[in-house]
């Protein structure tokens, strides 16, 4: 399956993809600013179930610019794997 084209939003870059249950998800990067102890995270929002809580996974680089660059090159399969590893946000 091919990757969805990136979408540019007002808060940076985001991608959309479909999971194995045919639910549409948006994923974007947040956190991990320079000199910040907070790691960059990839946040997942279910577009088909707006009442579902956001999910997230920390990016290995801990850096927003690196995480955004890698997000644009990830395949949908890689995004589905990260979604499966993600944690529900508070």
PDB file of C-alpha atoms in Angstrom:
ATOM      1  CA  UNK A   1       0.000   0.000   0.000  1.00  0.00           C
ATOM      2  CA  UNK A   2       1.392   3.448  -0.857  1.00  0.00           C
ATOM      3  CA  UNK A   3       1.797   6.388   1.482  1.00  0.00           C
ATOM      4  CA  UNK A   4      -0.756   9.154   1.636  1.00  0.00           C
ATOM      5  CA  UNK A   5       0.511  12.548   0.535  1.00  0.00           C
ATOM      6  CA  UNK A   6       1.383  14.891   3.392  1.00  0.00           C
ATOM      7  CA  UNK A   7      -1.110  17.540   4.390  1.00  0.00           C
ATOM      8  CA  UNK A   8       0.097  20.918   5.589  1.00  0.00           C
ATOM      9  CA  UNK A   9      -1.890  22.294   8.525  1.00  0.00           C
ATOM     10  CA  UNK A  10      -1.524  25.451  10.539  1.00  0.00           C
ATOM     11  CA  UNK A  11       0.425  23.610  13.255  1.00  0.00           C
ATOM     12  CA  UNK A  12       2.953  21.885  11.024  1.00  0.00           C
ATOM     13  CA  UNK A  13       2.783  18.763   8.914  1.00  0.00           C
ATOM     14  CA  UNK A  14       0.302  15.932   9.249  1.00  0.00           C
ATOM     15  CA  UNK A  15      -0.399  12.681   7.427  1.00  0.00           C
ATOM     16  CA  UNK A  16      -3.522  10.604   7.064  1.00  0.00           C
ATOM     17  CA  UNK A  17      -3.734   6.839   6.702  1.00  0.00           C
ATOM     18  CA  UNK A  18      -6.190   3.978   7.149  1.00  0.00           C
ATOM     19  CA  UNK A  19      -5.777   1.251   9.764  1.00  0.00           C
ATOM     20  CA  UNK A  20      -6.602  -2.448   9.335  1.00  0.00           C
ATOM     21  CA  UNK A  21     -10.172  -1.771  10.594  1.00  0.00           C
ATOM     22  CA  UNK A  22     -10.695   0.779   7.793  1.00  0.00           C
ATOM     23  CA  UNK A  23     -10.624   3.693  10.251  1.00  0.00           C
ATOM     24  CA  UNK A  24      -8.974   6.898   9.017  1.00  0.00           C
ATOM     25  CA  UNK A  25      -6.279   8.440  11.201  1.00  0.00           C
ATOM     26  CA  UNK A  26      -4.346  11.671  11.178  1.00  0.00           C
ATOM     27  CA  UNK A  27      -0.830  11.693  12.629  1.00  0.00           C
ATOM     28  CA  UNK A  28       1.263  14.751  13.467  1.00  0.00           C
ATOM     29  CA  UNK A  29       4.364  15.622  15.511  1.00  0.00           C
ATOM     30  CA  UNK A  30       4.418  17.737  18.664  1.00  0.00           C
ATOM     31  CA  UNK A  31       6.873  18.546  21.500  1.00  0.00           C
ATOM     32  CA  UNK A  32      10.632  18.087  21.516  1.00  0.00           C
ATOM     33  CA  UNK A  33      11.588  21.737  21.087  1.00  0.00           C
ATOM     34  CA  UNK A  34      15.284  22.651  21.317  1.00  0.00           C
ATOM     35  CA  UNK A  35      16.583  22.665  24.932  1.00  0.00           C
ATOM     36  CA  UNK A  36      13.330  21.075  26.129  1.00  0.00           C
ATOM     37  CA  UNK A  37      13.289  17.905  28.223  1.00  0.00           C
ATOM     38  CA  UNK A  38      10.059  16.869  26.480  1.00  0.00           C
ATOM     39  CA  UNK A  39      10.494  14.354  23.673  1.00  0.00           C
ATOM     40  CA  UNK A  40       8.910  14.753  20.258  1.00  0.00           C
ATOM     41  CA  UNK A  41       5.770  12.642  20.016  1.00  0.00           C
ATOM     42  CA  UNK A  42       3.718  11.402  17.124  1.00  0.00           C
ATOM     43  CA  UNK A  43       0.031  11.947  17.939  1.00  0.00           C
ATOM     44  CA  UNK A  44      -2.709   9.887  16.306  1.00  0.00           C
ATOM     45  CA  UNK A  45      -6.277  11.184  15.965  1.00  0.00           C
ATOM     46  CA  UNK A  46      -9.066   8.949  14.691  1.00  0.00           C
ATOM     47  CA  UNK A  47     -10.953  10.945  12.063  1.00  0.00           C
ATOM     48  CA  UNK A  48     -13.857   8.482  11.998  1.00  0.00           C
ATOM     49  CA  UNK A  49     -14.445   8.475  15.750  1.00  0.00           C
ATOM     50  CA  UNK A  50     -13.961  11.991  17.097  1.00  0.00           C
ATOM     51  CA  UNK A  51     -14.878  10.845  20.619  1.00  0.00           C
ATOM     52  CA  UNK A  52     -11.864   8.516  20.718  1.00  0.00           C
ATOM     53  CA  UNK A  53      -8.940   9.814  22.744  1.00  0.00           C
ATOM     54  CA  UNK A  54      -5.770  10.782  20.957  1.00  0.00           C
ATOM     55  CA  UNK A  55      -2.937   8.274  21.034  1.00  0.00           C
ATOM     56  CA  UNK A  56       0.802   8.941  20.968  1.00  0.00           C
ATOM     57  CA  UNK A  57       4.238   7.381  20.712  1.00  0.00           C
ATOM     58  CA  UNK A  58       7.567   9.072  21.480  1.00  0.00           C
ATOM     59  CA  UNK A  59       9.905   9.515  18.535  1.00  0.00           C
ATOM     60  CA  UNK A  60      13.380   8.027  19.038  1.00  0.00           C
ATOM     61  CA  UNK A  61      15.130  11.256  18.023  1.00  0.00           C
ATOM     62  CA  UNK A  62      13.246  13.366  20.610  1.00  0.00           C
ATOM     63  CA  UNK A  63      13.512  16.220  18.053  1.00  0.00           C
ATOM     64  CA  UNK A  64      10.509  17.732  16.221  1.00  0.00           C
ATOM     65  CA  UNK A  65      12.293  18.547  12.971  1.00  0.00           C
ATOM     66  CA  UNK A  66      13.742  15.042  12.671  1.00  0.00           C
ATOM     67  CA  UNK A  67      10.382  13.458  13.580  1.00  0.00           C
ATOM     68  CA  UNK A  68       8.511  15.582  10.994  1.00  0.00           C
ATOM     69  CA  UNK A  69      11.037  14.745   8.285  1.00  0.00           C
ATOM     70  CA  UNK A  70      10.722  11.019   9.030  1.00  0.00           C
ATOM     71  CA  UNK A  71       6.914  11.227   9.228  1.00  0.00           C
ATOM     72  CA  UNK A  72       6.818  12.418   5.631  1.00  0.00           C
ATOM     73  CA  UNK A  73       8.814   9.411   4.450  1.00  0.00           C
ATOM     74  CA  UNK A  74       7.024   6.695   6.479  1.00  0.00           C
ATOM     75  CA  UNK A  75       4.820   4.207   4.690  1.00  0.00           C
ATOM     76  CA  UNK A  76       1.251   3.549   5.786  1.00  0.00           C
ATOM     77  CA  UNK A  77       2.395   0.150   7.094  1.00  0.00           C
ATOM     78  CA  UNK A  78       4.988   1.851   9.301  1.00  0.00           C
ATOM     79  CA  UNK A  79       2.326   4.241  10.594  1.00  0.00           C
ATOM     80  CA  UNK A  80       0.002   1.322  11.377  1.00  0.00           C
ATOM     81  CA  UNK A  81       2.835  -0.353  13.332  1.00  0.00           C
ATOM     82  CA  UNK A  82       3.419   2.838  15.340  1.00  0.00           C
ATOM     83  CA  UNK A  83      -0.320   3.193  15.983  1.00  0.00           C
ATOM     84  CA  UNK A  84      -0.357  -0.366  17.358  1.00  0.00           C
ATOM     85  CA  UNK A  85       2.488   0.581  19.749  1.00  0.00           C
ATOM     86  CA  UNK A  86       0.916   3.889  20.790  1.00  0.00           C
ATOM     87  CA  UNK A  87      -0.527   4.806  24.180  1.00  0.00           C
ATOM     88  CA  UNK A  88      -3.815   6.588  24.825  1.00  0.00           C
ATOM     89  CA  UNK A  89      -3.227  10.178  25.971  1.00  0.00           C
ATOM     90  CA  UNK A  90      -4.587  11.496  29.257  1.00  0.00           C
TER      91      UNK A  90
END
